[in-house]
XYZ file of N, CA, C and O in Angstrom:
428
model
N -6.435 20.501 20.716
C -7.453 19.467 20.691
C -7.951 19.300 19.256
O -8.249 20.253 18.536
N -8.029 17.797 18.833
C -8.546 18.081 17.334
C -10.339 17.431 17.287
O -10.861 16.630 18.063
N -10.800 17.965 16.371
C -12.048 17.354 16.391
C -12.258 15.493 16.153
O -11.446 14.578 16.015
N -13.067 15.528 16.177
C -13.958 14.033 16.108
C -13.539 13.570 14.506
O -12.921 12.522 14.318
N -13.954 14.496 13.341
C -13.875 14.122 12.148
C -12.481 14.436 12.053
O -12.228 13.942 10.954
N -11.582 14.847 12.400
C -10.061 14.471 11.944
C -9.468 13.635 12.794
O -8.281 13.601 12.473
N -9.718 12.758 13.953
C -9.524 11.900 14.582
C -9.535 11.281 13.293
O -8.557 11.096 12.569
N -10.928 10.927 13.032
C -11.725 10.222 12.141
C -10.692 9.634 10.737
O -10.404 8.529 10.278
N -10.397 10.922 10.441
C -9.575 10.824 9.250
C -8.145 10.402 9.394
O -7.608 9.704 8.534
N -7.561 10.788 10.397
C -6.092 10.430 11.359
C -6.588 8.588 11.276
O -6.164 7.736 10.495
N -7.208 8.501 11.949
C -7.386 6.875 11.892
C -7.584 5.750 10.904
O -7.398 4.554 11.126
N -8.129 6.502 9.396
C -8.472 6.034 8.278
C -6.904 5.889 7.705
O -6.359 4.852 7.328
N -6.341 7.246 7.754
C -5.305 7.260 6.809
C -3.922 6.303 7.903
O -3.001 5.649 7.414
N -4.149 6.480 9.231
C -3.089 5.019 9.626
C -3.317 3.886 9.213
O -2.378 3.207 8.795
N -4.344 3.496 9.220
C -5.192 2.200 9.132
C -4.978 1.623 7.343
O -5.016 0.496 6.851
N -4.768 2.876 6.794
C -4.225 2.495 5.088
C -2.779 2.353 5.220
O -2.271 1.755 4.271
N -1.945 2.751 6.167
C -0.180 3.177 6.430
C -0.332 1.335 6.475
O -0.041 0.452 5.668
N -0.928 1.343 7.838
C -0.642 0.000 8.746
C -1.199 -0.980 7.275
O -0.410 -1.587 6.551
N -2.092 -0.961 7.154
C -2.194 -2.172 5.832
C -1.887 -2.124 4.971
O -2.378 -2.983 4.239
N -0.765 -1.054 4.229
C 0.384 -1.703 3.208
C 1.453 -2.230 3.575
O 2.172 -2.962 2.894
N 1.656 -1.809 4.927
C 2.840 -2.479 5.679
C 2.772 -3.884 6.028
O 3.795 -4.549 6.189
N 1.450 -4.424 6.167
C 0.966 -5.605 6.570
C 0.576 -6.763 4.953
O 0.499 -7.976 4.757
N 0.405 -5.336 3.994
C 0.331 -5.911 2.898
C 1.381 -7.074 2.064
O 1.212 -8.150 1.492
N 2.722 -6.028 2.416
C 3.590 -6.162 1.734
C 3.948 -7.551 2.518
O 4.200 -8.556 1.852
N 3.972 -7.602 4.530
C 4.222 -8.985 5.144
C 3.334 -10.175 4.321
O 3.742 -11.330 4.200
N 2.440 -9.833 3.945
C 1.879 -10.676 3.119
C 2.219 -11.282 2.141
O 2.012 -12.490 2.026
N 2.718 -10.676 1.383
C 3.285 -10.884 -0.093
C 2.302 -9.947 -1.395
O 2.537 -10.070 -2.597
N 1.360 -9.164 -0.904
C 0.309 -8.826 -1.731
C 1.168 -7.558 -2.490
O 2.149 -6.923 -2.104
N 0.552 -7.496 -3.443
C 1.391 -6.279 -4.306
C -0.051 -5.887 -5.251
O -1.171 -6.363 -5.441
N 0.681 -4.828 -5.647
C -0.207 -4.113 -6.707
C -2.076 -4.011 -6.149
O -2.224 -3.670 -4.975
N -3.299 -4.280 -6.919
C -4.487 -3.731 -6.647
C -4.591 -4.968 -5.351
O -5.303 -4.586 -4.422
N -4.160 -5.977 -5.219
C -4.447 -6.749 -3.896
C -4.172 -6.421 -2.487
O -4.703 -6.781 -1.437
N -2.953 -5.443 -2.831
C -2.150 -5.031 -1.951
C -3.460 -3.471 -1.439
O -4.157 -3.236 -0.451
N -3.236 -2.879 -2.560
C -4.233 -1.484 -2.116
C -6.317 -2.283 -1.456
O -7.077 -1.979 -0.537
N -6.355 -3.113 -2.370
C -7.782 -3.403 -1.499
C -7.485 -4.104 -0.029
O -8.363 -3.931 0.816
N -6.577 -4.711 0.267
C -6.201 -5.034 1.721
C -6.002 -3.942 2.665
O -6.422 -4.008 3.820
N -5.172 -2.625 2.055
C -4.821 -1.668 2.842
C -6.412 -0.959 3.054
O -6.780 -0.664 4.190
N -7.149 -0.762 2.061
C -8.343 0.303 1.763
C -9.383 -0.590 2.743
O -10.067 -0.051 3.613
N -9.397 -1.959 2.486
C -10.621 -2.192 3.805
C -10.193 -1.995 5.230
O -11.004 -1.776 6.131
N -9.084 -2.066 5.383
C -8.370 -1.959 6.897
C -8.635 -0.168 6.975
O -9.071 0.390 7.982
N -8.403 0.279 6.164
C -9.106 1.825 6.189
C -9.905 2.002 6.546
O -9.999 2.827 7.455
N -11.146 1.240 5.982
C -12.363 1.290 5.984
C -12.553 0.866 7.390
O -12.927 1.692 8.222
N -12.366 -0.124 7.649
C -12.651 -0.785 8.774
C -12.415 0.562 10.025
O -12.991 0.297 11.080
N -11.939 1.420 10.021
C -11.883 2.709 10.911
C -13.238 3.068 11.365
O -13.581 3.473 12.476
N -14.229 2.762 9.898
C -15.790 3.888 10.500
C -16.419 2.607 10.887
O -17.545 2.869 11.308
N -16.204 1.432 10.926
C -17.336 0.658 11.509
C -16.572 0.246 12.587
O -15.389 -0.092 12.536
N -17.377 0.291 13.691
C -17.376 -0.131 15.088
C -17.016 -1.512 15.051
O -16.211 -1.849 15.920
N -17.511 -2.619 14.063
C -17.481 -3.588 14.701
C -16.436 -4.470 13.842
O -16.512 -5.698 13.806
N -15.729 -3.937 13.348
C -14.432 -4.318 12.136
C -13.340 -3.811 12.679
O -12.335 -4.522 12.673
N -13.270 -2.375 13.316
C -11.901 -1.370 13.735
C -10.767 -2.504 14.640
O -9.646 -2.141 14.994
N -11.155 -3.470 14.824
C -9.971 -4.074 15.352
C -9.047 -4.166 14.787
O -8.740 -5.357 14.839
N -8.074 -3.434 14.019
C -7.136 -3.588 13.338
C -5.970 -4.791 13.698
O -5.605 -5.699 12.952
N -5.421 -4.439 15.356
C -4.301 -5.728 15.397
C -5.101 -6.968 15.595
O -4.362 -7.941 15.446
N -6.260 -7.294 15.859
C -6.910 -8.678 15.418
C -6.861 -9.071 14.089
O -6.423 -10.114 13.605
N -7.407 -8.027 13.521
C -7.247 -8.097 11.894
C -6.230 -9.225 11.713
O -6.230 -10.450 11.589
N -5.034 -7.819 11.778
C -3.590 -8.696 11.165
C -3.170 -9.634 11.812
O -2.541 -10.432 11.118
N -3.284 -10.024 13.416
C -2.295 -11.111 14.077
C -3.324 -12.141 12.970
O -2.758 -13.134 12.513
N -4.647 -11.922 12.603
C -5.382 -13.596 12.068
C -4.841 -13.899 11.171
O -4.463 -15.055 10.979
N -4.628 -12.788 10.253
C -4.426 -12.950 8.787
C -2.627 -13.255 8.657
O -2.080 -14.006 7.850
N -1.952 -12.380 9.760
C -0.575 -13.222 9.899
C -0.684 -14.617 10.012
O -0.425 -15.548 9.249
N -1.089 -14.542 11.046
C -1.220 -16.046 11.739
C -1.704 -17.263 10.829
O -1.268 -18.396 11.028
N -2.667 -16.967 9.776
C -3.213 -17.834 8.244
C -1.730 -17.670 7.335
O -1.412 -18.417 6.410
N -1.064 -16.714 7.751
C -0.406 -16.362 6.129
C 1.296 -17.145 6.711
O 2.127 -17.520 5.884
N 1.509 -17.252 8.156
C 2.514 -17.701 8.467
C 3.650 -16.820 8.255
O 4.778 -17.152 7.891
N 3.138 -15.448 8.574
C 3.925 -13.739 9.125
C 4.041 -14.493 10.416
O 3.195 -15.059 11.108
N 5.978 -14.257 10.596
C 5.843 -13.900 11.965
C 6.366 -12.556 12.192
O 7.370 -12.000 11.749
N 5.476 -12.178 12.962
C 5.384 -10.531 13.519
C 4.846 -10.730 15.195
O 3.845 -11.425 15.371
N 5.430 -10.203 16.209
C 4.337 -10.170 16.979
C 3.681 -9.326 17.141
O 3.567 -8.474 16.260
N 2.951 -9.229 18.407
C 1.975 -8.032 18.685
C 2.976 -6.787 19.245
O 2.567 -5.628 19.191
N 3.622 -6.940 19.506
C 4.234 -5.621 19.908
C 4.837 -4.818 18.551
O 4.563 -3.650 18.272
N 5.770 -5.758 17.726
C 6.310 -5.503 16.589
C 4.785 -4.650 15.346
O 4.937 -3.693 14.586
N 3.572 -5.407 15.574
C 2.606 -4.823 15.014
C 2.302 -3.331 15.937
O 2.397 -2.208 15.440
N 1.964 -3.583 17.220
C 1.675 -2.449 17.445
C 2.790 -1.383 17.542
O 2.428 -0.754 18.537
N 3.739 -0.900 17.179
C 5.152 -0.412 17.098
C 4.661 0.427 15.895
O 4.744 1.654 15.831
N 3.885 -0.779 14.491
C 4.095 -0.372 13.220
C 2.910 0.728 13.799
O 3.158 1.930 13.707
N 1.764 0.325 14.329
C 0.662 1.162 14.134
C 1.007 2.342 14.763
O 0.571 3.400 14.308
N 2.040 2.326 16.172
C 1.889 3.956 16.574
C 2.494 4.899 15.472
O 2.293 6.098 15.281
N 3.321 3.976 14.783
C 4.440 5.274 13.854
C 3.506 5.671 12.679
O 3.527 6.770 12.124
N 2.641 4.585 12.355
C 1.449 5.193 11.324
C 0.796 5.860 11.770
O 0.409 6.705 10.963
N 0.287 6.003 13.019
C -0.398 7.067 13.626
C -0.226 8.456 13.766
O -1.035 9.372 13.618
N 1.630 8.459 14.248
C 2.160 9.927 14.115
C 2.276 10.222 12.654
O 2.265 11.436 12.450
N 2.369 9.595 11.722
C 2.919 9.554 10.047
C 1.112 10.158 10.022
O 0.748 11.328 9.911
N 0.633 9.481 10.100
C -0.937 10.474 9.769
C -1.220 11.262 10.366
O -2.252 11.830 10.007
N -0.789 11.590 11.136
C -1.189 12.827 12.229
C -0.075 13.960 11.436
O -0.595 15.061 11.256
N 1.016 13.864 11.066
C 1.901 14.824 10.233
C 1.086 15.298 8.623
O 1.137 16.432 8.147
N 0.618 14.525 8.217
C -0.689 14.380 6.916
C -2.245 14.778 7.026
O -3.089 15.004 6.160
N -2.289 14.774 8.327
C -3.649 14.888 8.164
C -4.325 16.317 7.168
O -5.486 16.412 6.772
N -3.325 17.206 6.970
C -4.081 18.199 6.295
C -4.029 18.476 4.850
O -4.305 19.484 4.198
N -3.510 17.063 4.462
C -3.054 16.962 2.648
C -3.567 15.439 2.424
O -3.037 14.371 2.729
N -4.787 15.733 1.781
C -5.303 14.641 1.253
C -5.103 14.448 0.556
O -4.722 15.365 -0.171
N -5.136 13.121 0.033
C -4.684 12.375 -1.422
C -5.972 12.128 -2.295
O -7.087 11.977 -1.794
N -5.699 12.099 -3.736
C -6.781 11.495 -4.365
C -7.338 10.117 -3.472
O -8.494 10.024 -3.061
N -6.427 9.225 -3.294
C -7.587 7.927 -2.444
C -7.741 7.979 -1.353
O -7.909 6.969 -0.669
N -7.725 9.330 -0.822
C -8.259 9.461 0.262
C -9.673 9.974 0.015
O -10.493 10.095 0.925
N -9.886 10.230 -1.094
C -11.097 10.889 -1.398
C -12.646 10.028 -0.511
O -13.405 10.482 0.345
N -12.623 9.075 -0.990
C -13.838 8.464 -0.856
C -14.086 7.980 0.411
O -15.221 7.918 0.883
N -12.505 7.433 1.319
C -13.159 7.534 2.796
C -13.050 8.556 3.137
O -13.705 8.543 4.180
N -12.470 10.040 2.955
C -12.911 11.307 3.087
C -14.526 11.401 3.490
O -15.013 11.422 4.621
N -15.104 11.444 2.379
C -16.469 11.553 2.212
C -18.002 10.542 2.901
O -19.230 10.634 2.884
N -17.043 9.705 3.397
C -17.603 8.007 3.855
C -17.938 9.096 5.596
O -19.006 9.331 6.163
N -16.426 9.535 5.982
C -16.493 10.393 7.320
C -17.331 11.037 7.786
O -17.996 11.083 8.821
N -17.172 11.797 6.436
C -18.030 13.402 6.470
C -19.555 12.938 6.910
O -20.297 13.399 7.777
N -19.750 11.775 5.914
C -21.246 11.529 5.818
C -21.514 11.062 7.244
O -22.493 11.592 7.769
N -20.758 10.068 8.065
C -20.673 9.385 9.645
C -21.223 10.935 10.264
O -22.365 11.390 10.320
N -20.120 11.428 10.624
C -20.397 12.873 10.993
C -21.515 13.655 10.526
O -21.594 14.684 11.197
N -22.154 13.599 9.896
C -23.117 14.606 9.996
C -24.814 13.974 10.167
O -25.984 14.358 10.187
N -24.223 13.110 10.236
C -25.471 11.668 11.076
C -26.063 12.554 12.634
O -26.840 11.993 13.406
């Protein structure tokens, strides 16, 4: 069983997997590419943003990605196990939603 705050962190660091993958459907590269992935990160600790495949079907759907929803949700389970294999080696940019967690958690 894992705790609440590495859920926590399991979900941040898919949620960065899933939005470079979604980045790149985009065409975004370089710091556009990482602030797309990092708010979809972000979007993990707030309740009312975490919709991740809404997220992307909109922003597909504006950008004229075709992906569907299954093909998206496919990407997200394998980011899920891919962070769940990571969860215990953080990266420098994991630092700051690291700490974003910690702080949720001890609320």
């Amino acid at each position: 069983m894992t705790s609440p705050h590495a859920d926590i962190l399991r979900m941040v660091r898919r949620n960065r997997l899933v939005g470079m993958w979604a980045a790149e459907k985009l065409g975004l590269v370089g710091e556009s590419a990482t602030a797309y992935s990092n708010d979809l990160a972000k979007a993990a600790l707030e309740a009312e943003r975490n919709d991740v495949l809404a997220k992307i079907r909109k922003d597909f759907d504006a950008a004229g990605v075709v992906q569907s929803d299954e093909q998206i949700l496919s990407v997200m389970s394998n980011s899920w196990l891919k962070a769940g294999r990571t969860a215990n080696r953080a990266d420098a940019s994991d630092a700051a939603l690291v700490q974003i967690a910690r702080n949720l958690q001890s609320r």
